Amino acid sequence: MGFGDLKTPAGLQVLNDYLADKSYIEGYVPSQADVAVFEAVSSPPPADLYHALRWYNHIKSYEKEKASLPGVKKALGKYGPANVEDTTGSGATDSKDDDDIDLFGSDDEEESEEAKRLREERLAQYESKKAKKPALVAKSSILLDVKPWDDETDMAKLEECVRSIQADGLVWGSSKLVPVGYGIKKLQIQCVVEDDKVGTDMLEEKITAFEDYVQSMDVAAFNKI
């Protein structure tokens, strides 16, 4: 296993291809595997290797936390495609691994347990913050054109009927009467809706149900908030 020589364009290309369908070197969260490979890459990959560059910049953001990332750092030859041999450092890997062990881990059982405890605490804190974070509610602002049958339609009553429609996730806003010709005016009314609760189909069905006043309803404008 390996990426070839990560200090060469060929090695970076292997890394880029490897990360095409992965966010991290191993698993689904940053780990010591990412730290090991990151430290073997001498500089940011070129822009055309966008998978590798995206991964490099993401792992770089953990610079101050890399010692506490989960996992145990292994030799570079333990990561990457199975059919590629690691040649990064041309034999200097062993001494580098020794340095890495001193910096980020230890064979001592007591230190390993401490690292495990810190990792579990961090994961618990992250999950707690994630659970408390309110979910983003998608909303839209909709401008409706409601057309009456003729110039004798009671527009005040028509608007009263429209505003009588109540639903969770629906808030009516301002309105005005707009001339359309031959003495006929349409009601133009704005509302804000929560996208997963109220749709334009539902609004049209309920508004056109007032068939004594409403001839038709159209969406004049639709904007995400």
Backbone as JSON, one array per atom type, in Angstrom:
{
  "sequence": "MGFGDLKTPAGLQVLNDYLADKSYIEGYVPSQADVAVFEAVSSPPPADLYHALRWYNHIKSYEKEKASLPGVKKALGKYGPANVEDTTGSGATDSKDDDDIDLFGSDDEEESEEAKRLREERLAQYESKKAKKPALVAKSSILLDVKPWDDETDMAKLEECVRSIQADGLVWGSSKLVPVGYGIKKLQIQCVVEDDKVGTDMLEEKITAFEDYVQSMDVAAFNKI",
  "N": [[0.84, -1.2, 0.0], [0.31, 2.37, -0.42], [1.22, 5.67, -1.68], [3.05, 6.05, -3.62], [5.6, 8.36, -4.3], [4.99, 11.03, -2.4], [6.04, 13.53, -2.66], [6.28, 14.11, -5.24], [4.83, 14.96, -8.48], [3.54, 12.7, -9.57], [3.0, 11.09, -7.33], [1.26, 12.79, -5.93], [-0.83, 12.8, -7.73], [-1.77, 10.2, -7.5], [-2.68, 10.33, -4.88], [-4.71, 12.26, -5.21], [-6.5, 10.87, -6.91], [-7.18, 8.82, -5.2], [-8.62, 10.18, -3.26], [-10.87, 10.94, -4.56], [-13.4, 9.89, -4.11], [-13.56, 10.02, -1.42], [-13.56, 11.55, 1.83], [-11.63, 11.52, 3.75], [-8.46, 9.98, 4.63], [-8.78, 7.59, 5.99], [-11.83, 6.19, 7.13], [-14.54, 8.27, 8.4], [-14.07, 10.61, 9.68], [-11.61, 13.15, 10.56], [-8.36, 11.84, 11.22], [-5.43, 10.23, 12.72], [-4.37, 9.05, 10.52], [-4.79, 10.86, 8.45], [-3.15, 12.9, 9.39], [-0.6, 11.72, 9.19], [-0.29, 11.35, 6.39], [-0.67, 13.98, 5.51], [1.58, 15.29, 6.6], [3.51, 14.21, 5.06], [3.2, 15.36, 2.65], [4.73, 17.91, 0.97], [3.9, 20.5, 0.27], [0.97, 22.52, -0.57], [-1.18, 20.77, -2.81], [-1.36, 21.19, -6.43], [-3.82, 23.29, -8.11], [-5.28, 21.89, -10.04], [-5.45, 19.35, -9.07], [-7.86, 18.88, -7.5], [-9.26, 17.31, -5.61], [-7.29, 16.38, -3.86], [-6.26, 18.86, -3.04], [-8.49, 20.01, -1.77], [-8.77, 18.21, 0.38], [-6.25, 18.61, 1.62], [-6.34, 21.33, 2.46], [-8.46, 21.16, 4.24], [-7.53, 19.38, 6.26], [-5.39, 20.87, 7.11], [-6.65, 22.84, 8.57], [-6.94, 21.67, 11.0], [-4.61, 22.0, 12.37], [-3.83, 22.81, 15.0], [-5.03, 20.9, 16.47], [-4.24, 18.39, 15.82], [-2.8, 16.53, 17.29], [-4.64, 15.45, 18.99], [-6.39, 14.09, 17.43], [-8.28, 11.16, 16.52], [-7.17, 7.68, 16.48], [-4.17, 5.77, 15.61], [-1.06, 6.71, 14.53], [0.45, 5.39, 11.64], [2.99, 3.88, 9.52], [3.54, 5.37, 6.29], [3.23, 3.54, 4.27], [1.14, 1.99, 5.07], [-1.18, 3.13, 4.31], [-3.44, 4.14, 1.67], [-3.82, 3.2, -1.88], [-3.97, -0.3, -2.58], [-2.31, -1.39, -4.5], [-0.1, 0.21, -4.83], [3.18, 1.18, -4.04], [4.72, 2.7, -1.26], [7.05, 5.28, -1.52], [7.86, 7.61, -0.45], [10.17, 9.91, 0.88], [12.33, 8.22, 0.57], [13.37, 6.05, 2.2], [13.68, 7.37, 4.56], [11.58, 7.15, 6.17], [11.38, 5.6, 8.53], [12.84, 6.96, 10.58], [11.35, 9.25, 10.66], [8.89, 8.25, 11.48], [9.57, 7.56, 14.08], [9.91, 10.09, 15.21], [7.31, 11.01, 14.94], [5.93, 9.32, 16.67], [6.91, 10.17, 19.14], [5.82, 12.72, 19.17], [3.02, 12.54, 18.81], [1.94, 10.32, 19.99], [2.24, 7.22, 21.88], [3.77, 4.12, 22.8], [3.27, 3.46, 25.3], [0.95, 2.17, 27.54], [-0.58, 3.6, 29.37], [-0.56, 6.28, 28.43], [-1.85, 5.91, 26.0], [-4.42, 5.22, 26.85], [-5.12, 7.65, 27.99], [-5.12, 9.33, 25.76], [-7.21, 8.14, 24.38], [-9.31, 8.68, 26.13], [-9.42, 11.49, 26.0], [-10.12, 11.79, 23.32], [-12.67, 10.61, 23.27], [-14.01, 12.37, 24.95], [-13.93, 14.72, 23.43], [-15.4, 13.95, 21.19], [-17.87, 13.52, 22.4], [-18.47, 16.12, 23.26], [-18.66, 17.37, 20.79], [-20.86, 16.04, 19.63], [-22.81, 16.82, 21.43], [-22.94, 19.62, 21.05], [-23.75, 19.6, 18.41], [-26.28, 18.45, 18.61], [-27.65, 20.39, 20.03], [-27.7, 22.52, 18.31], [-29.87, 24.48, 16.47], [-32.03, 23.33, 13.89], [-31.82, 24.39, 10.52], [-34.4, 26.19, 9.1], [-35.98, 26.07, 6.08], [-37.29, 28.7, 4.21], [-39.65, 30.56, 2.2], [-40.51, 33.48, 0.32], [-43.51, 34.44, -1.05], [-45.32, 35.92, -3.67], [-48.59, 36.44, -4.48], [-51.03, 36.48, -7.06], [-54.37, 37.07, -7.05], [-57.24, 36.59, -8.78], [-60.43, 38.07, -9.39], [-63.88, 37.32, -10.36], [-65.22, 39.36, -11.75], [-65.79, 42.94, -12.17], [-67.6, 43.46, -10.22], [-67.14, 41.92, -8.06], [-66.75, 41.57, -4.58], [-64.0, 42.83, -3.33], [-62.89, 43.27, -0.83], [-64.08, 41.31, 0.68], [-63.1, 39.13, -0.68], [-60.34, 39.29, -0.07], [-60.51, 38.93, 2.67], [-61.35, 36.28, 2.76], [-59.12, 34.99, 1.7], [-57.13, 35.59, 3.62], [-58.19, 34.21, 5.7], [-57.3, 31.69, 5.53], [-55.44, 29.5, 7.29], [-52.44, 27.98, 8.41], [-49.9, 25.83, 9.71], [-46.72, 27.19, 9.52], [-47.31, 29.18, 7.72], [-47.54, 32.58, 6.98], [-49.27, 35.5, 6.5], [-48.71, 38.51, 4.62], [-48.27, 41.87, 3.48], [-50.67, 43.53, 1.26], [-52.28, 44.52, -1.83], [-54.49, 46.16, -4.19], [-54.54, 45.68, -7.62], [-55.01, 47.19, -10.73], [-56.39, 45.52, -13.58], [-57.73, 45.95, -15.88], [-60.73, 47.06, -17.62], [-62.09, 47.95, -15.38], [-61.66, 46.0, -13.52], [-59.98, 44.69, -10.7], [-57.19, 42.97, -9.34], [-56.23, 41.02, -6.51], [-53.21, 41.41, -4.94], [-51.11, 39.71, -2.96], [-48.84, 39.06, -0.31], [-46.96, 36.39, 1.16], [-45.22, 34.44, 3.64], [-43.7, 31.31, 3.77], [-42.97, 28.13, 5.29], [-40.98, 25.89, 3.69], [-41.15, 23.06, 3.82], [-43.63, 22.64, 4.85], [-45.7, 24.15, 3.7], [-46.91, 24.55, 0.46], [-47.14, 25.91, -2.93], [-49.12, 24.62, -4.37], [-50.91, 23.77, -2.42], [-51.75, 26.26, -1.46], [-53.02, 27.32, -3.73], [-55.12, 25.48, -4.06], [-56.64, 25.91, -1.73], [-57.26, 28.65, -1.89], [-58.64, 28.97, -4.36], [-60.83, 27.55, -3.7], [-62.68, 29.26, -2.68], [-64.87, 29.86, -4.51], [-66.93, 31.59, -5.13], [-65.87, 34.09, -5.17], [-63.26, 33.98, -6.2], [-61.6, 33.67, -9.25], [-59.16, 32.71, -10.28], [-55.75, 31.83, -9.31], [-52.42, 32.94, -9.31], [-48.84, 32.56, -9.17], [-46.92, 35.25, -8.63], [-44.36, 35.99, -7.85], [-41.54, 34.29, -6.48], [-39.39, 33.68, -3.95], [-36.52, 32.39, -2.33], [-35.75, 32.52, 1.12]],
  "CA": [[0.0, 0.0, 0.0], [1.04, 3.62, -0.42], [0.85, 6.63, -2.7], [4.24, 6.37, -4.38], [6.35, 9.43, -3.64], [4.07, 12.16, -2.25], [6.74, 14.78, -2.94], [6.35, 14.22, -6.7], [3.51, 15.1, -9.12], [2.93, 11.39, -9.75], [2.46, 10.67, -6.04], [0.1, 13.62, -5.63], [-1.91, 12.36, -8.6], [-2.32, 9.0, -6.87], [-3.45, 10.81, -3.71], [-5.92, 12.91, -5.73], [-7.42, 9.83, -7.38], [-7.63, 8.08, -4.02], [-9.57, 11.0, -2.5], [-11.97, 11.34, -5.44], [-14.68, 9.49, -3.49], [-13.35, 9.92, 0.04], [-13.28, 12.81, 2.52], [-10.45, 11.34, 4.59], [-7.62, 8.84, 4.27], [-9.48, 6.44, 6.57], [-13.03, 6.46, 7.89], [-15.43, 9.38, 8.09], [-13.67, 11.78, 10.45], [-10.16, 13.32, 10.54], [-7.68, 10.93, 12.13], [-3.98, 10.24, 12.6], [-4.03, 8.65, 9.15], [-4.7, 12.1, 7.7], [-1.96, 13.62, 9.87], [0.59, 11.06, 8.64], [-0.18, 11.65, 4.96], [-0.52, 15.44, 5.39], [2.95, 15.68, 6.9], [4.38, 13.71, 4.0], [3.02, 16.24, 1.49], [5.59, 19.04, 1.29], [3.22, 21.77, 0.02], [-0.39, 22.31, -1.1], [-1.25, 20.23, -4.17], [-1.79, 22.17, -7.43], [-5.26, 23.49, -8.18], [-5.97, 20.9, -10.89], [-5.68, 18.16, -8.25], [-8.77, 19.54, -6.55], [-9.63, 16.43, -4.5], [-6.16, 16.41, -2.93], [-6.15, 20.21, -2.49], [-9.6, 20.15, -0.83], [-8.41, 17.45, 1.58], [-5.09, 19.25, 2.25], [-6.78, 22.55, 3.16], [-9.33, 20.77, 5.35], [-6.69, 18.84, 7.34], [-4.57, 21.98, 7.61], [-7.44, 23.58, 9.54], [-6.83, 20.97, 12.28], [-3.2, 22.09, 12.75], [-3.67, 22.91, 16.45], [-5.73, 19.79, 17.14], [-3.89, 17.11, 15.2], [-2.32, 15.57, 18.29], [-5.78, 14.84, 19.67], [-7.25, 13.37, 16.49], [-8.33, 9.73, 16.87], [-6.36, 6.72, 15.72], [-2.73, 5.63, 15.87], [-0.33, 6.98, 13.29], [1.24, 4.28, 11.13], [3.86, 4.21, 8.41], [2.8, 5.76, 5.11], [2.95, 2.35, 3.48], [-0.07, 1.34, 5.57], [-2.32, 3.87, 3.79], [-3.48, 4.34, 0.24], [-4.21, 2.07, -2.74], [-3.27, -1.56, -2.27], [-1.37, -1.77, -5.55], [0.95, 1.22, -4.96], [4.18, 1.08, -2.97], [5.15, 4.0, -0.76], [8.49, 5.58, -1.66], [8.09, 8.96, 0.06], [11.29, 10.05, 1.81], [13.42, 7.33, 0.16], [13.98, 5.31, 3.3], [13.74, 8.17, 5.79], [10.3, 6.99, 6.85], [11.51, 5.03, 9.87], [13.2, 7.97, 11.56], [10.21, 10.16, 10.78], [7.89, 7.59, 12.31], [9.99, 7.66, 15.47], [9.58, 11.44, 15.65], [5.86, 11.11, 15.05], [5.5, 8.62, 17.88], [7.21, 11.03, 20.26], [4.98, 13.91, 19.17], [1.58, 12.35, 18.78], [1.45, 9.1, 20.6], [3.22, 6.46, 22.62], [3.44, 2.72, 23.01], [2.94, 3.31, 26.7], [-0.48, 1.89, 27.64], [-1.24, 4.64, 30.14], [-0.75, 7.42, 27.55], [-2.85, 5.53, 25.02], [-5.72, 5.34, 27.51], [-5.39, 9.08, 28.17], [-5.49, 9.84, 24.44], [-8.54, 7.61, 24.1], [-10.27, 9.41, 26.96], [-9.56, 12.83, 25.44], [-10.85, 11.68, 22.06], [-14.07, 10.35, 23.58], [-14.57, 13.6, 25.49], [-14.11, 15.65, 22.33], [-16.51, 13.46, 20.39], [-19.09, 13.75, 23.17], [-18.73, 17.56, 23.21], [-19.09, 17.69, 19.43], [-22.22, 15.53, 19.45], [-23.7, 17.64, 22.26], [-23.13, 20.89, 20.35], [-24.5, 19.33, 17.18], [-27.66, 18.18, 18.99], [-28.27, 21.63, 20.51], [-27.78, 23.48, 17.23], [-31.2, 24.43, 15.85], [-32.05, 22.99, 12.46], [-32.14, 25.51, 9.65], [-35.73, 26.04, 8.49], [-36.04, 26.68, 4.75], [-38.49, 29.51, 4.03], [-39.77, 31.26, 0.93], [-41.44, 34.59, 0.24], [-44.31, 34.23, -2.25], [-46.26, 36.98, -4.03], [-49.7, 35.79, -5.18], [-52.05, 37.26, -7.75], [-55.68, 36.41, -6.92], [-58.12, 37.29, -9.7], [-61.87, 37.9, -9.15], [-64.66, 37.0, -11.55], [-65.55, 40.57, -12.53], [-65.62, 44.2, -11.43], [-68.6, 43.55, -9.16], [-66.72, 41.07, -6.94], [-66.38, 42.29, -3.34], [-62.57, 42.54, -3.14], [-62.6, 43.22, 0.61], [-64.49, 39.98, 1.12], [-62.15, 38.18, -1.29], [-59.11, 39.29, 0.73], [-60.84, 38.32, 3.97], [-61.37, 34.82, 2.57], [-57.73, 34.53, 1.52], [-56.43, 35.68, 4.9], [-58.76, 33.25, 6.65], [-56.57, 30.42, 5.39], [-54.41, 29.4, 8.32], [-51.7, 26.71, 8.4], [-48.59, 25.87, 10.37], [-45.69, 27.53, 8.54], [-47.84, 30.17, 6.78], [-47.77, 33.91, 7.55], [-49.69, 36.46, 5.48], [-48.07, 39.81, 4.7], [-48.97, 43.02, 2.91], [-51.47, 43.28, 0.06], [-52.8, 45.7, -2.53], [-55.32, 45.88, -5.35], [-53.85, 46.11, -8.84], [-55.93, 47.2, -11.88], [-56.05, 44.63, -14.69], [-58.48, 46.38, -17.05], [-62.2, 47.0, -17.62], [-62.58, 48.2, -14.03], [-61.38, 44.84, -12.66], [-58.73, 44.71, -9.95], [-56.78, 41.7, -8.73], [-55.59, 41.12, -5.19], [-51.81, 40.97, -4.9], [-50.86, 39.51, -1.53], [-47.57, 38.39, -0.03], [-46.93, 35.51, 2.32], [-43.97, 33.72, 3.91], [-44.04, 29.92, 4.11], [-41.91, 27.15, 5.53], [-41.05, 25.08, 2.47], [-41.54, 21.67, 4.04], [-44.98, 22.59, 5.42], [-46.69, 24.81, 2.86], [-46.52, 24.68, -0.93], [-48.03, 26.71, -3.76], [-50.28, 23.81, -4.75], [-51.87, 23.82, -1.31], [-52.33, 27.6, -1.43], [-53.95, 27.45, -4.85], [-56.31, 24.66, -3.79], [-57.47, 26.53, -0.7], [-57.75, 29.96, -2.33], [-59.65, 28.8, -5.42], [-62.03, 26.93, -3.11], [-63.65, 30.35, -2.49], [-65.24, 30.01, -5.91], [-67.88, 32.7, -5.32], [-65.1, 35.32, -5.31], [-61.97, 33.77, -6.87], [-61.58, 33.01, -10.55], [-57.9, 31.97, -10.41], [-54.61, 32.3, -8.53], [-51.11, 32.75, -9.96], [-47.66, 32.96, -8.39], [-46.25, 36.38, -9.31], [-42.93, 35.97, -7.5], [-41.19, 33.24, -5.51], [-37.99, 33.88, -3.57], [-36.04, 31.72, -1.12], [-35.27, 33.43, 2.15]],
  "C": [[0.87, 1.25, 0.0], [0.51, 4.55, -1.48], [2.0, 6.89, -3.67], [5.04, 7.39, -3.61], [5.47, 10.68, -3.59], [4.73, 13.51, -2.48], [6.92, 14.98, -4.45], [4.94, 14.38, -7.27], [2.8, 13.76, -9.28], [2.29, 10.9, -8.45], [1.22, 11.47, -5.66], [-1.1, 13.25, -6.5], [-2.58, 11.11, -8.03], [-3.18, 9.39, -5.67], [-4.76, 11.44, -4.16], [-6.96, 11.89, -6.18], [-8.01, 9.06, -6.21], [-8.73, 8.83, -3.27], [-10.77, 11.44, -3.34], [-13.33, 11.0, -4.84], [-14.55, 9.33, -1.99], [-13.11, 11.32, 0.6], [-11.99, 12.73, 3.32], [-9.68, 10.09, 4.15], [-8.24, 7.55, 4.78], [-10.74, 6.92, 7.27], [-13.75, 7.72, 7.45], [-15.14, 10.63, 8.92], [-12.15, 11.94, 10.34], [-9.5, 12.42, 11.58], [-6.17, 11.05, 11.95], [-3.52, 9.77, 11.23], [-3.88, 9.9, 8.28], [-3.46, 12.9, 8.09], [-0.7, 13.05, 9.23], [0.78, 11.42, 7.17], [0.03, 13.15, 4.74], [0.93, 15.87, 5.6], [3.94, 15.18, 5.86], [4.27, 14.55, 2.73], [3.74, 17.56, 1.78], [4.92, 20.39, 1.13], [1.82, 21.5, -0.53], [-0.37, 21.76, -2.52], [-1.71, 21.3, -5.15], [-3.31, 22.18, -7.58], [-5.98, 22.44, -9.02], [-6.18, 19.57, -10.16], [-6.63, 18.56, -7.12], [-9.21, 18.64, -5.4], [-8.54, 16.47, -3.42], [-6.04, 17.79, -2.26], [-7.26, 20.47, -1.47], [-9.28, 19.44, 0.48], [-7.27, 18.14, 2.33], [-5.52, 20.48, 3.07], [-7.65, 22.21, 4.37], [-8.49, 20.26, 6.52], [-5.81, 19.93, 7.93], [-5.31, 22.78, 8.68], [-7.41, 22.93, 10.93], [-5.41, 21.05, 12.85], [-3.0, 22.08, 14.27], [-4.29, 21.73, 17.19], [-5.25, 18.42, 16.69], [-3.4, 16.07, 16.21], [-3.47, 14.83, 18.97], [-6.72, 14.1, 18.72], [-7.19, 11.87, 16.77], [-7.41, 8.87, 16.0], [-4.91, 6.71, 16.16], [-2.0, 5.8, 14.55], [0.55, 5.79, 12.91], [2.15, 4.76, 10.01], [3.03, 4.52, 7.17], [2.41, 4.57, 4.25], [1.72, 1.59, 3.94], [-1.34, 2.01, 5.06], [-2.29, 3.89, 2.27], [-3.9, 3.11, -0.54], [-3.35, 0.84, -2.48], [-2.18, -1.88, -3.29], [-0.26, -0.75, -5.77], [1.89, 1.12, -3.77], [4.61, 2.47, -2.55], [6.66, 4.15, -0.92], [8.81, 6.98, -1.14], [9.26, 8.97, 1.04], [12.46, 9.14, 1.51], [14.14, 6.69, 1.33], [14.05, 6.08, 4.59], [12.49, 8.01, 6.62], [10.46, 6.52, 8.28], [11.84, 6.08, 10.9], [12.07, 8.96, 11.75], [9.14, 9.56, 11.65], [8.25, 7.68, 13.78], [9.65, 9.03, 16.02], [8.08, 11.59, 15.87], [5.34, 10.47, 16.32], [5.76, 9.48, 19.1], [6.23, 12.19, 20.35], [3.51, 13.62, 19.4], [1.09, 11.09, 19.47], [2.54, 8.4, 21.36], [2.77, 5.02, 22.7], [3.05, 2.46, 24.46], [1.43, 3.21, 26.87], [-1.22, 3.01, 28.35], [-1.52, 5.86, 29.27], [-1.81, 7.12, 26.5], [-4.26, 5.65, 25.61], [-6.11, 6.8, 27.69], [-5.82, 9.7, 26.84], [-6.89, 9.39, 24.06], [-9.6, 8.38, 24.87], [-10.51, 10.81, 26.4], [-10.38, 12.81, 24.14], [-12.34, 11.49, 22.31], [-14.75, 11.59, 24.14], [-14.87, 14.6, 24.38], [-15.29, 15.25, 21.44], [-17.85, 13.71, 21.08], [-19.47, 15.24, 23.13], [-19.25, 17.96, 21.84], [-20.54, 17.25, 19.21], [-23.23, 16.36, 20.24], [-23.99, 18.97, 21.58], [-23.98, 20.7, 19.11], [-25.98, 19.13, 17.49], [-28.39, 19.45, 19.4], [-28.45, 22.65, 19.4], [-29.13, 23.39, 16.54], [-31.1, 24.13, 14.36], [-32.47, 24.21, 11.65], [-33.47, 25.25, 8.95], [-35.74, 26.79, 7.16], [-37.36, 27.42, 4.59], [-38.47, 30.19, 2.67], [-40.77, 32.41, 1.08], [-42.17, 34.48, -1.1], [-45.26, 35.41, -2.45], [-47.33, 36.35, -4.92], [-50.59, 36.82, -5.87], [-53.37, 36.48, -7.68], [-56.69, 37.22, -7.74], [-59.59, 37.0, -9.39], [-62.59, 37.55, -10.46], [-64.91, 38.24, -12.41], [-65.39, 41.79, -11.64], [-66.63, 44.36, -10.31], [-68.24, 42.68, -7.94], [-66.29, 41.93, -5.76], [-64.94, 41.93, -3.0], [-62.18, 42.49, -1.66], [-62.95, 41.84, 1.16], [-63.54, 38.93, 0.56], [-60.86, 38.11, -0.45], [-59.35, 38.67, 2.11], [-60.84, 36.8, 3.87], [-59.95, 34.27, 2.47], [-57.0, 34.51, 2.86], [-56.99, 34.72, 5.94], [-58.09, 31.88, 6.57], [-55.42, 30.42, 6.38], [-53.75, 28.02, 8.24], [-50.38, 26.9, 9.13], [-47.53, 26.14, 9.31], [-46.14, 28.54, 7.51], [-48.1, 31.49, 7.51], [-48.11, 34.86, 6.4], [-49.02, 37.8, 5.71], [-48.93, 40.9, 4.08], [-49.72, 42.65, 1.64], [-51.86, 44.6, -0.58], [-53.65, 45.24, -3.7], [-54.66, 46.48, -6.58], [-54.82, 46.05, -10.01], [-55.44, 46.25, -12.98], [-56.82, 44.99, -15.96], [-59.98, 46.21, -16.9], [-62.78, 47.16, -16.21], [-62.33, 47.06, -13.06], [-60.02, 45.02, -11.98], [-58.45, 43.33, -9.37], [-56.15, 41.99, -7.37], [-54.17, 40.57, -5.31], [-51.41, 40.91, -3.44], [-49.59, 38.69, -1.32], [-47.71, 37.47, 1.18], [-45.55, 34.88, 2.44], [-44.35, 32.32, 4.37], [-42.79, 29.14, 4.46], [-42.03, 26.09, 4.44], [-41.53, 23.66, 2.69], [-42.95, 21.52, 4.62], [-46.05, 23.13, 4.49], [-46.13, 24.97, 1.44], [-47.52, 25.5, -1.72], [-49.26, 25.92, -4.2], [-51.36, 23.85, -3.68], [-52.56, 25.19, -1.25], [-53.35, 27.78, -2.54], [-55.25, 26.68, -4.6], [-57.24, 25.34, -2.8], [-58.05, 27.86, -1.15], [-58.84, 29.83, -3.38], [-60.91, 28.09, -4.91], [-63.1, 27.98, -2.81], [-64.16, 30.76, -3.87], [-66.27, 31.11, -6.15], [-67.14, 34.01, -5.59], [-63.88, 35.15, -6.24], [-62.16, 33.05, -8.19], [-60.32, 32.15, -10.7], [-56.84, 32.57, -9.5], [-53.33, 31.99, -9.28], [-50.01, 33.17, -8.99], [-46.93, 34.04, -9.17], [-44.76, 36.42, -9.04], [-42.7, 34.92, -6.41], [-39.71, 33.37, -5.21], [-37.67, 33.1, -2.3], [-35.5, 32.74, -0.15], [-34.01, 32.85, 2.78]]
}
